[in-house]
mmCIF file of C-alpha atoms in Angstrom:
data_model
loop_
_atom_site.group_PDB
_atom_site.id
_atom_site.type_symbol
_atom_site.label_atom_id
_atom_site.label_comp_id
_atom_site.label_asym_id
_atom_site.label_seq_id
_atom_site.Cartn_x
_atom_site.Cartn_y
_atom_site.Cartn_z
ATOM 1 C CA MET A 49 24.617 88.271 72.877
ATOM 2 C CA SER A 50 25.292 87.915 76.370
ATOM 3 C CA LYS A 51 26.843 85.102 77.323
ATOM 4 C CA ASP A 52 24.563 84.691 81.072
ATOM 5 C CA SER A 53 21.921 83.033 79.935
ATOM 6 C CA VAL A 54 21.177 79.334 78.435
ATOM 7 C CA GLN A 55 21.753 79.590 74.677
ATOM 8 C CA ASP A 56 22.411 77.989 71.542
ATOM 9 C CA GLY A 57 26.175 76.750 71.591
ATOM 10 C CA LEU A 58 26.640 77.576 75.371
ATOM 11 C CA VAL A 59 28.492 74.543 77.038
ATOM 12 C CA VAL A 60 25.700 74.498 80.355
ATOM 13 C CA SER A 61 26.519 73.106 83.623
ATOM 14 C CA MET A 62 22.834 72.154 85.707
ATOM 15 C CA GLU A 63 22.122 70.242 88.793
ATOM 16 C CA TYR A 64 19.130 68.153 88.446
ATOM 17 C CA LYS A 65 17.125 65.531 90.377
ATOM 18 C CA LEU A 66 15.135 63.828 87.416
ATOM 19 C CA ILE A 67 11.852 62.265 89.212
ATOM 20 C CA VAL A 68 9.092 59.872 87.905
ATOM 21 C CA ASP A 69 5.799 58.406 89.837
ATOM 22 C CA GLY A 70 6.537 60.098 92.626
ATOM 23 C CA GLU A 71 10.481 58.191 92.345
ATOM 24 C CA LEU A 72 14.016 60.041 92.776
ATOM 25 C CA LEU A 73 15.113 58.284 89.271
ATOM 26 C CA ASP A 74 18.661 59.931 88.644
ATOM 27 C CA SER A 75 19.779 63.102 90.190
ATOM 28 C CA SER A 76 23.679 64.651 90.288
ATOM 29 C CA ASP A 77 24.129 64.928 94.104
ATOM 30 C CA GLY A 78 27.431 62.329 94.577
ATOM 31 C CA ALA A 79 28.304 62.811 90.838
ATOM 32 C CA GLY A 80 28.430 66.287 90.650
ATOM 33 C CA PRO A 81 26.548 68.688 87.894
ATOM 34 C CA LEU A 82 25.707 67.596 84.335
ATOM 35 C CA GLN A 83 27.124 69.307 81.729
ATOM 36 C CA PHE A 84 25.702 70.062 78.203
ATOM 37 C CA LEU A 85 25.809 70.902 74.889
ATOM 38 C CA VAL A 86 23.122 73.237 74.154
ATOM 39 C CA GLY A 87 21.079 72.544 70.524
ATOM 40 C CA TYR A 88 22.955 69.705 69.953
ATOM 41 C CA GLY A 89 20.557 67.135 71.130
ATOM 42 C CA ASN A 90 22.799 66.004 74.099
ATOM 43 C CA VAL A 91 19.549 66.230 76.681
ATOM 44 C CA ILE A 92 16.094 65.331 75.755
ATOM 45 C CA ALA A 93 14.357 67.888 74.053
ATOM 46 C CA GLY A 94 11.944 68.930 76.019
ATOM 47 C CA LEU A 95 14.267 69.717 79.283
ATOM 48 C CA GLU A 96 16.554 71.928 76.786
ATOM 49 C CA LYS A 97 13.599 74.349 75.528
ATOM 50 C CA GLU A 98 12.343 74.861 78.828
ATOM 51 C CA MET A 99 16.244 75.940 80.381
ATOM 52 C CA MET A 100 16.673 78.447 77.258
ATOM 53 C CA GLY A 101 17.162 81.611 78.641
ATOM 54 C CA MET A 102 18.056 80.919 82.169
ATOM 55 C CA LYS A 103 20.896 82.391 84.322
ATOM 56 C CA ILE A 104 23.296 80.638 86.476
ATOM 57 C CA GLY A 105 21.695 80.667 89.791
ATOM 58 C CA ASP A 106 18.280 79.982 88.484
ATOM 59 C CA SER A 107 16.187 76.703 89.333
ATOM 60 C CA LYS A 108 13.415 75.379 87.543
ATOM 61 C CA ASP A 109 10.911 72.713 87.434
ATOM 62 C CA VAL A 110 10.073 71.294 84.180
ATOM 63 C CA VAL A 111 7.902 68.736 83.178
ATOM 64 C CA VAL A 112 8.218 66.637 80.514
ATOM 65 C CA GLN A 113 5.704 65.320 78.562
ATOM 66 C CA PRO A 114 6.975 61.828 76.523
ATOM 67 C CA GLU A 115 6.731 62.682 73.161
ATOM 68 C CA ASP A 116 9.222 65.523 74.219
ATOM 69 C CA GLY A 117 11.209 63.063 76.354
ATOM 70 C CA TYR A 118 12.068 59.537 75.771
ATOM 71 C CA GLY A 119 8.495 58.718 73.800
ATOM 72 C CA GLU A 120 5.203 56.748 74.202
ATOM 73 C CA PHE A 121 5.230 53.466 74.787
ATOM 74 C CA ASP A 122 4.924 51.515 71.630
ATOM 75 C CA ASP A 123 3.018 47.950 71.594
ATOM 76 C CA ASP A 124 4.923 46.766 68.528
ATOM 77 C CA ALA A 125 8.187 47.341 70.442
ATOM 78 C CA PHE A 126 8.429 44.062 71.052
ATOM 79 C CA MET A 127 10.176 41.093 69.694
ATOM 80 C CA ASP A 128 10.561 36.920 70.304
ATOM 81 C CA VAL A 129 14.084 35.775 69.509
ATOM 82 C CA PRO A 130 14.668 32.010 69.474
ATOM 83 C CA ARG A 131 16.537 31.187 73.667
ATOM 84 C CA THR A 132 19.018 29.140 70.746
ATOM 85 C CA GLU A 133 20.152 32.355 69.810
ATOM 86 C CA PHE A 134 21.360 33.577 73.433
ATOM 87 C CA PRO A 135 24.705 31.975 74.473
ATOM 88 C CA ALA A 136 23.477 28.448 76.610
ATOM 89 C CA ASP A 137 24.999 29.781 80.176
ATOM 90 C CA MET A 138 23.610 33.882 79.663
ATOM 91 C CA GLU A 139 21.301 33.590 82.525
ATOM 92 C CA LEU A 140 18.959 35.499 81.594
ATOM 93 C CA GLU A 141 16.584 37.973 83.967
ATOM 94 C CA GLU A 142 13.506 39.541 83.049
ATOM 95 C CA GLY A 143 14.304 43.772 83.021
ATOM 96 C CA MET A 144 17.714 42.922 82.075
ATOM 97 C CA GLU A 145 19.667 44.810 79.031
ATOM 98 C CA LEU A 146 20.780 43.178 76.113
ATOM 99 C CA HIS A 147 22.406 44.949 73.676
ATOM 100 C CA VAL A 148 21.696 44.068 70.185
ATOM 101 C CA THR A 149 22.626 44.289 66.629
ATOM 102 C CA ASP A 150 20.366 45.074 63.893
ATOM 103 C CA GLU A 151 20.072 44.076 60.350
ATOM 104 C CA ASP A 152 21.917 47.496 59.817
ATOM 105 C CA GLY A 153 24.415 46.681 62.544
ATOM 106 C CA GLU A 154 22.714 49.850 64.783
ATOM 107 C CA HIS A 155 23.169 48.805 68.497
ATOM 108 C CA GLN A 156 20.427 48.996 70.504
ATOM 109 C CA ALA A 157 19.808 48.610 73.558
ATOM 110 C CA ALA A 158 16.655 45.801 74.470
ATOM 111 C CA TYR A 159 15.459 44.428 77.506
ATOM 112 C CA VAL A 160 14.011 41.168 78.241
ATOM 113 C CA ALA A 161 10.118 40.954 79.146
ATOM 114 C CA LYS A 162 10.086 37.875 79.663
ATOM 115 C CA PHE A 163 11.263 34.703 78.506
ATOM 116 C CA ASP A 164 10.722 30.267 78.770
ATOM 117 C CA ASP A 165 13.281 27.543 77.389
ATOM 118 C CA LYS A 166 12.277 28.283 73.928
ATOM 119 C CA THR A 167 11.771 31.853 73.487
ATOM 120 C CA VAL A 168 12.639 35.260 74.697
ATOM 121 C CA GLN A 169 10.731 38.476 74.380
ATOM 122 C CA LEU A 170 12.608 41.664 74.180
ATOM 123 C CA ASP A 171 11.550 44.801 74.532
ATOM 124 C CA PHE A 172 12.572 47.996 72.592
ATOM 125 C CA ASN A 173 11.179 50.533 74.673
ATOM 126 C CA HIS A 174 13.208 52.781 76.373
ATOM 127 C CA PRO A 175 12.586 52.074 80.147
ATOM 128 C CA LEU A 176 11.118 56.020 80.853
ATOM 129 C CA ALA A 177 8.820 55.584 76.847
ATOM 130 C CA GLY A 178 5.644 56.857 77.963
ATOM 131 C CA ALA A 179 6.604 58.150 81.283
ATOM 132 C CA GLU A 180 6.324 62.123 82.434
ATOM 133 C CA LEU A 181 9.477 63.346 83.277
ATOM 134 C CA HIS A 182 9.801 66.050 85.925
ATOM 135 C CA PHE A 183 12.828 67.447 86.594
ATOM 136 C CA SER A 184 14.091 70.135 89.184
ATOM 137 C CA VAL A 185 17.430 71.993 87.675
ATOM 138 C CA LYS A 186 19.062 74.838 88.659
ATOM 139 C CA VAL A 187 21.968 76.741 86.615
ATOM 140 C CA VAL A 188 25.438 76.490 87.958
ATOM 141 C CA ALA A 189 27.878 77.644 85.603
ATOM 142 C CA LEU A 190 27.854 78.559 81.791
ATOM 143 C CA ARG A 191 31.164 78.903 79.168
ATOM 144 C CA ASP A 192 32.144 78.384 75.904
ATOM 145 C CA PRO A 193 33.107 75.268 73.972
ATOM 146 C CA THR A 194 36.047 74.283 72.656
ATOM 147 C CA GLU A 195 36.320 73.607 69.141
ATOM 148 C CA GLU A 196 37.222 69.867 70.457
ATOM 149 C CA GLU A 197 33.695 70.181 71.787
ATOM 150 C CA LEU A 198 31.637 71.857 68.978
ATOM 151 C CA ASP A 199 33.306 69.914 65.977
ATOM 152 C CA HIS A 200 32.026 66.461 68.498
ATOM 153 C CA GLY A 201 28.646 68.455 68.771
ATOM 154 C CA HIS A 202 28.676 66.930 72.753
ATOM 155 C CA VAL A 203 31.164 67.575 76.001
ATOM 156 C CA HIS A 204 34.468 66.118 76.776
ATOM 157 C CA GLU A 205 34.781 65.665 80.360
ATOM 158 C CA GLU A 206 38.061 64.146 81.707
ATOM 159 C CA GLY A 207 38.034 60.676 82.120
ATOM 160 C CA HIS A 208 34.894 60.438 80.795
ATOM 161 C CA HIS A 209 34.400 58.355 77.437
ATOM 162 C CA HIS A 210 31.885 57.718 75.643
#
């Protein structure tokens, strides 16, 4: 297998921009290229699939539909929680992100959809659920992962803790 194109089990460094509804939401400018281990679900499926076979220096524009991105918007993914379950001194605002623990002890991100004195409505949809994602990507480097990275299934960047 030649190591000069994107394939499962290699670490890709890519520069990218993410545009949704004509608005630049995220890019690697400033932070430097994003590194990810191919084939381990480190980036959204639709993007990874489209990048297979790209070589160093290749650029590509990729449009990812919601089902291959952050999922469709789920109208049932809302939950009403009594205001009393939140700390009294906590200032709530619409759109703020909260981390809640479900019955299984799993942490989930939720967003405050709306609230009043009695009830807080939480939205468990990802902020980009239902969105068509426009990526502009460029492959800047490819390498073999370290054994530790393979064990863990994701890239270890210095000073970057998950």
